[in-house]
Short mmCIF file of C-alpha atoms in Angstrom, two decimals:
data_model
loop_
_atom_site.label_atom_id
_atom_site.label_comp_id
_atom_site.label_asym_id
_atom_site.label_seq_id
_atom_site.Cartn_x
_atom_site.Cartn_y
_atom_site.Cartn_z
CA MET A 1 12.96 87.24 62.73
CA LYS A 2 14.88 85.88 65.74
CA LYS A 3 13.09 82.55 65.30
CA LEU A 4 14.14 82.47 61.64
CA LEU A 5 17.77 83.19 62.60
CA VAL A 6 17.69 80.41 65.17
CA ILE A 7 16.40 77.97 62.53
CA LEU A 8 19.06 79.06 60.04
CA LEU A 9 21.84 78.79 62.59
CA SER A 10 20.61 75.39 63.69
CA SER A 11 20.54 74.22 60.07
CA LEU A 12 24.05 75.50 59.47
CA LEU A 13 25.26 73.80 62.64
CA LEU A 14 23.67 70.52 61.54
CA LEU A 15 25.26 70.74 58.10
CA SER A 16 28.60 71.54 59.67
CA THR A 17 28.30 68.57 62.00
CA VAL A 18 27.41 66.22 59.13
CA ALA A 19 30.30 67.54 57.05
CA CYS A 20 32.76 67.10 59.92
CA SER A 21 31.56 63.63 60.72
CA THR A 22 31.88 62.66 57.06
CA LYS A 23 35.36 64.16 56.87
CA ASP A 24 36.47 62.44 60.07
CA GLU A 25 34.77 59.15 59.31
CA THR A 26 37.07 56.13 59.64
CA ILE A 27 37.77 54.13 56.50
CA VAL A 28 37.48 50.38 57.01
CA VAL A 29 39.39 48.04 54.72
CA GLY A 30 39.12 44.27 54.93
CA ILE A 31 41.97 41.99 53.85
CA CYS A 32 41.34 38.35 53.00
CA GLN A 33 44.68 36.57 52.47
CA LEU A 34 44.44 32.96 51.39
CA ALA A 35 47.40 31.64 53.37
CA LYS A 36 50.61 32.64 55.09
CA HIS A 37 53.74 32.47 53.01
CA PRO A 38 56.42 35.06 52.23
CA ALA A 39 55.10 36.33 48.90
CA LEU A 40 51.52 36.88 50.09
CA ASP A 41 52.71 38.30 53.41
CA ALA A 42 54.91 40.83 51.62
CA ALA A 43 52.08 41.92 49.31
CA THR A 44 49.75 42.45 52.26
CA GLN A 45 52.39 44.45 54.12
CA GLY A 46 53.07 46.72 51.16
CA PHE A 47 49.35 47.37 50.77
CA LYS A 48 48.91 48.20 54.46
CA ASP A 49 51.92 50.48 54.52
CA VAL A 50 50.54 52.65 51.73
CA LEU A 51 47.13 52.98 53.40
CA THR A 52 48.58 53.95 56.78
CA GLU A 53 50.98 56.40 55.16
CA GLU A 54 48.07 58.06 53.34
CA PHE A 55 45.29 57.93 55.93
CA GLY A 56 47.05 57.43 59.27
CA ASP A 57 44.63 56.64 62.08
CA LYS A 58 41.68 57.43 59.81
CA VAL A 59 41.92 53.91 58.35
CA THR A 60 41.08 50.68 60.15
CA ILE A 61 42.50 47.58 58.51
CA VAL A 62 40.94 44.23 59.35
CA GLU A 63 43.36 41.51 58.27
CA GLU A 64 42.23 37.88 58.10
CA ILE A 65 44.22 34.79 57.04
CA ALA A 66 42.21 31.90 55.58
CA ALA A 67 44.84 29.23 56.36
CA GLY A 68 44.63 27.97 52.78
CA GLU A 69 40.95 27.06 53.07
CA VAL A 70 38.36 28.38 50.62
CA ASN A 71 35.60 27.91 53.20
CA ASN A 72 37.48 30.29 55.48
CA CYS A 73 37.63 32.82 52.64
CA ILE A 74 33.85 32.57 52.36
CA THR A 75 33.39 33.27 56.06
CA ILE A 76 35.85 36.17 56.00
CA CYS A 77 34.42 37.87 52.91
CA SER A 78 30.84 37.38 54.08
CA GLY A 79 31.80 39.14 57.29
CA PHE A 80 33.32 42.04 55.37
CA VAL A 81 30.14 42.43 53.32
CA SER A 82 27.96 42.23 56.42
CA ASP A 83 30.10 44.91 58.09
CA GLN A 84 29.91 47.06 54.94
CA VAL A 85 33.64 47.70 54.74
CA ASP A 86 34.75 50.39 52.30
CA LEU A 87 37.08 48.16 50.30
CA ILE A 88 38.25 44.54 50.21
CA LEU A 89 41.76 43.36 49.38
CA ALA A 90 41.74 39.77 48.12
CA ASN A 91 45.25 38.33 48.31
CA ALA A 92 45.54 35.26 46.03
CA THR A 93 43.18 33.83 43.45
CA SER A 94 40.82 31.82 45.67
CA ALA A 95 40.31 34.86 47.89
CA LEU A 96 39.49 36.98 44.84
CA GLN A 97 37.00 34.44 43.49
CA VAL A 98 35.19 34.27 46.82
CA ALA A 99 35.13 38.06 47.24
CA ALA A 100 33.77 38.47 43.70
CA THR A 101 30.90 36.14 44.59
CA ALA A 102 30.27 37.84 47.93
CA THR A 103 29.64 41.36 46.60
CA THR A 104 29.10 43.26 43.37
CA GLU A 105 29.09 46.65 45.11
CA ILE A 106 32.03 46.94 47.52
CA PRO A 107 35.27 47.68 45.61
CA ILE A 108 37.54 44.64 45.47
CA LEU A 109 41.24 44.84 44.69
CA GLY A 110 43.18 41.67 44.03
CA THR A 111 46.89 41.13 44.50
CA SER A 112 49.14 38.13 43.88
CA ILE A 113 46.72 37.15 41.10
CA THR A 114 48.38 35.71 38.03
CA GLU A 115 45.67 36.15 35.39
CA TYR A 116 42.36 37.86 36.11
CA GLY A 117 40.60 36.56 33.01
CA ALA A 118 41.20 32.97 34.10
CA ALA A 119 40.49 33.69 37.76
CA LEU A 120 37.14 35.36 37.05
CA ASN A 121 36.22 33.29 33.99
CA LEU A 122 36.11 36.36 31.73
CA ASP A 123 36.03 35.78 28.00
CA ASN A 124 38.28 37.97 25.83
CA PHE A 125 39.60 39.76 28.91
CA ASP A 126 41.29 43.03 27.91
CA GLY A 127 42.67 44.15 31.27
CA VAL A 128 39.52 45.87 32.61
CA THR A 129 36.81 43.87 34.39
CA GLY A 130 34.02 46.44 33.94
CA ARG A 131 32.76 45.74 37.45
CA ASN A 132 33.77 46.29 41.08
CA ILE A 133 37.09 44.49 40.67
CA SER A 134 40.61 45.50 39.69
CA GLY A 135 44.07 45.00 41.17
CA THR A 136 47.60 43.85 40.44
CA SER A 137 49.05 40.74 38.83
CA ASP A 138 52.14 38.83 39.93
CA LEU A 139 52.68 37.40 36.45
CA ALA A 140 56.26 37.74 35.23
CA PRO A 141 56.77 37.38 31.45
CA LEU A 142 56.33 33.66 30.77
CA THR A 143 58.31 33.76 27.52
CA GLU A 144 61.35 34.95 29.47
CA GLN A 145 60.83 32.29 32.13
CA ALA A 146 60.82 29.57 29.47
CA ALA A 147 63.97 30.99 27.90
CA MET A 148 65.83 30.56 31.20
CA PHE A 149 66.01 26.81 30.57
CA LYS A 150 68.22 27.41 27.53
CA GLU A 151 70.32 29.92 29.46
CA LEU A 152 70.90 27.84 32.58
CA LEU A 153 70.34 24.25 31.45
CA PRO A 154 71.38 24.03 27.78
CA GLN A 155 71.75 20.23 27.98
CA ALA A 156 68.18 19.65 29.21
CA LYS A 157 65.89 18.02 26.65
CA THR A 158 62.78 17.09 28.64
CA ILE A 159 61.09 19.58 30.99
CA GLY A 160 58.42 18.63 33.50
CA ILE A 161 55.87 21.16 34.70
CA LEU A 162 54.75 20.60 38.28
CA PHE A 163 51.55 22.35 39.41
CA CYS A 164 48.39 22.11 41.49
CA SER A 165 45.48 21.04 39.30
CA SER A 166 42.94 23.01 41.37
CA GLU A 167 44.60 26.39 40.79
CA VAL A 168 43.22 28.05 37.65
CA ASN A 169 46.10 30.50 37.42
CA SER A 170 48.57 27.61 37.40
CA LYS A 171 46.72 25.98 34.52
CA TYR A 172 46.99 29.23 32.56
CA GLN A 173 50.75 29.42 33.15
CA VAL A 174 51.22 25.75 32.30
CA LYS A 175 49.63 26.21 28.88
CA VAL A 176 51.66 29.30 28.00
CA VAL A 177 55.01 27.98 29.29
CA SER A 178 54.43 24.60 27.69
CA ASP A 179 53.89 26.23 24.30
CA GLU A 180 56.99 28.41 24.75
CA LEU A 181 59.17 25.45 25.74
CA LYS A 182 58.00 23.48 22.70
CA LYS A 183 58.93 26.44 20.47
CA LEU A 184 62.45 26.09 21.90
CA GLY A 185 62.52 22.47 20.77
CA LEU A 186 62.05 20.97 24.23
CA GLU A 187 59.84 18.04 25.16
CA VAL A 188 57.28 18.88 27.85
CA LYS A 189 55.55 16.62 30.36
CA GLU A 190 52.90 17.81 32.82
CA PHE A 191 52.76 16.60 36.42
CA PRO A 192 49.63 17.88 38.22
CA PHE A 193 49.00 17.19 41.89
CA SER A 194 45.68 17.67 43.67
CA ASP A 195 46.88 18.96 47.07
CA THR A 196 49.81 18.88 49.48
CA ASN A 197 49.16 15.23 50.31
CA ASP A 198 50.32 13.89 46.95
CA VAL A 199 53.11 16.38 46.17
CA GLY A 200 55.90 14.00 47.19
CA THR A 201 54.58 11.12 45.09
CA VAL A 202 54.18 13.31 42.01
CA VAL A 203 57.63 14.91 42.40
CA ALA A 204 59.21 11.48 42.75
CA GLN A 205 57.57 10.38 39.50
CA ALA A 206 58.48 13.61 37.70
CA THR A 207 62.15 13.56 38.67
CA SER A 208 62.47 10.02 37.31
CA GLU A 209 61.23 11.10 33.88
CA VAL A 210 62.61 14.58 33.13
CA ASP A 211 65.86 16.56 33.03
CA ALA A 212 64.47 19.62 34.82
CA LEU A 213 61.25 20.99 36.31
CA PHE A 214 59.29 24.20 36.03
CA ILE A 215 56.95 25.27 38.86
CA PRO A 216 54.63 28.20 38.07
CA THR A 217 53.43 30.80 40.55
CA ASP A 218 51.34 28.35 42.56
CA ASN A 219 50.22 28.79 46.18
CA THR A 220 50.02 25.07 46.93
CA ALA A 221 53.48 24.45 45.48
CA ALA A 222 54.82 27.39 47.48
CA SER A 223 53.53 25.89 50.72
CA SER A 224 55.10 22.54 49.73
CA ALA A 225 58.46 23.87 48.52
CA ASP A 226 60.45 22.11 51.26
CA ILE A 227 58.85 18.77 50.38
CA ILE A 228 59.55 19.35 46.68
CA HIS A 229 63.19 20.10 47.43
CA SER A 230 63.61 16.97 49.56
CA PHE A 231 62.59 14.79 46.59
CA ALA A 232 64.23 16.78 43.78
CA SER A 233 67.56 16.91 45.60
CA LYS A 234 67.73 13.11 45.68
CA THR A 235 68.01 13.02 41.89
CA ASN A 236 69.77 16.39 41.45
CA THR A 237 66.86 17.63 39.36
CA PRO A 238 67.08 21.40 38.78
CA ILE A 239 63.94 23.51 39.14
CA ILE A 240 63.12 26.90 37.65
CA ALA A 241 60.26 28.59 39.53
CA GLY A 242 57.70 31.23 38.72
CA GLU A 243 58.38 33.25 41.86
CA GLU A 244 61.15 33.92 44.35
CA GLY A 245 59.59 32.26 47.39
CA ILE A 246 59.56 28.87 45.67
CA ALA A 247 63.00 29.39 44.10
CA SER A 248 64.53 30.29 47.46
CA LYS A 249 63.59 26.88 48.85
CA CYS A 250 63.79 24.43 45.97
CA GLY A 251 64.72 26.19 42.73
CA ILE A 252 67.86 27.22 40.91
CA ALA A 253 66.38 30.44 39.53
CA THR A 254 63.33 32.58 38.87
CA LEU A 255 62.23 35.71 37.05
CA SER A 256 61.32 37.57 40.19
CA ILE A 257 58.91 40.32 41.05
CA ASP A 258 58.95 42.20 44.35
CA TYR A 259 55.74 41.26 46.19
CA TYR A 260 56.13 44.05 48.72
CA GLN A 261 56.25 46.60 45.91
CA LEU A 262 53.34 44.83 44.21
CA GLY A 263 51.36 45.31 47.42
CA ARG A 264 52.31 48.99 47.49
CA LEU A 265 51.13 49.34 43.89
CA THR A 266 47.80 47.82 44.95
CA GLY A 267 47.66 50.19 47.92
CA GLU A 268 48.10 53.17 45.61
CA MET A 269 45.13 51.95 43.59
CA ALA A 270 43.12 51.66 46.83
CA VAL A 271 43.94 55.23 47.81
CA LYS A 272 42.58 56.54 44.50
CA ILE A 273 39.37 54.55 44.94
CA LEU A 274 38.84 55.54 48.57
CA LYS A 275 39.45 59.22 47.81
CA GLY A 276 36.97 59.12 44.92
CA GLU A 277 39.67 59.81 42.34
CA ALA A 278 39.13 56.65 40.30
CA ASP A 279 36.29 54.35 39.23
CA ILE A 280 37.33 50.78 39.92
CA SER A 281 35.24 49.45 37.03
CA THR A 282 37.49 51.26 34.56
CA MET A 283 40.85 50.67 36.30
CA GLU A 284 43.22 48.45 34.34
CA ILE A 285 44.98 45.54 36.02
CA GLU A 286 48.53 46.63 36.84
CA TYR A 287 51.75 44.61 36.64
CA PHE A 288 55.12 44.78 38.37
CA PRO A 289 57.20 46.78 35.88
CA ASN A 290 60.74 45.40 36.21
CA PRO A 291 61.09 41.68 37.00
CA VAL A 292 64.63 40.56 37.89
CA LYS A 293 66.45 37.32 37.06
CA LYS A 294 67.51 35.75 40.36
CA PHE A 295 69.33 32.54 41.25
CA ASN A 296 69.64 30.34 44.32
CA LYS A 297 73.39 30.34 45.00
CA GLU A 298 73.39 27.31 47.30
CA ILE A 299 71.42 25.00 44.99
CA CYS A 300 73.26 26.17 41.87
CA GLN A 301 76.59 25.39 43.54
CA ALA A 302 75.32 21.98 44.67
CA LEU A 303 74.28 21.15 41.11
CA SER A 304 77.40 22.72 39.52
CA ILE A 305 75.29 25.11 37.45
CA THR A 306 77.11 28.05 35.89
CA VAL A 307 74.98 31.20 36.15
CA PRO A 308 75.50 33.73 33.33
CA GLU A 309 75.73 37.48 33.82
CA GLY A 310 72.48 39.32 34.42
CA TYR A 311 71.33 37.19 37.36
CA VAL A 312 71.21 38.39 40.98
CA ALA A 313 71.62 36.02 43.92
CA ILE A 314 68.46 35.63 46.01
CA GLY A 315 68.88 37.41 49.31
CA GLU A 316 71.64 39.73 48.13
#
């Protein structure tokens, strides 16, 4: 009888130990961010803040920056899979595409992704991937972005769209915005560039042919915003941008989302997944709910552009 009690007590102790170790087990989350720039940085910070607020020292966050190189994304995501992290955050489209190739089992949340159907080559995408991927989109309503040209630049007749030809999300935005601008009776010309090396040449050509430019949410354009401004300012060509980071450096206005809050929204999704409260394969892509019209005060003043009511100055 004593022997039986010893066995039972030992079994209970073992179960208790296993339960405690499971309860106290550290959660490991890997972050692959394509490049450093304000929008992506803010999204990552918002995501991290939610996780640390929820889990405290029970979560270990491994943050890696790919310096704009897809090959670096491959190395980073392969490492996360090898280390069997509990969840991967892919910040920007290229990071998401690499993570999606690296694993079909580890949950992957994207952020700063414009259109998941285009990014993942999904036909008839309805907002749910049906696999180990979900996340948040940084897409502001493109119809409203196109309408800003009539609000701010009523005399403009020809609009150029400047974008990186290797970014699938940019191509998606170009098509939609181009169609919307044509509905408004505007002529549209497209000016793709392949990488940062030919941005200046393409901007110089574009500003000689159009009245104004549109730049979509585009990581390569964001990293080249200062170069774009240096060329556009020579001809006083106004630019409306797809996101605030670009507009703050070279644009007159944008329909802005808050990337920090977008990151927090992604973090809240991660918490549900990590706590077993949600199945990522059925989680809908989420969007920033209240985009704001913002304008660049300095550039608008330099170009003598009158900003109507309803716009907020960037940085205020």
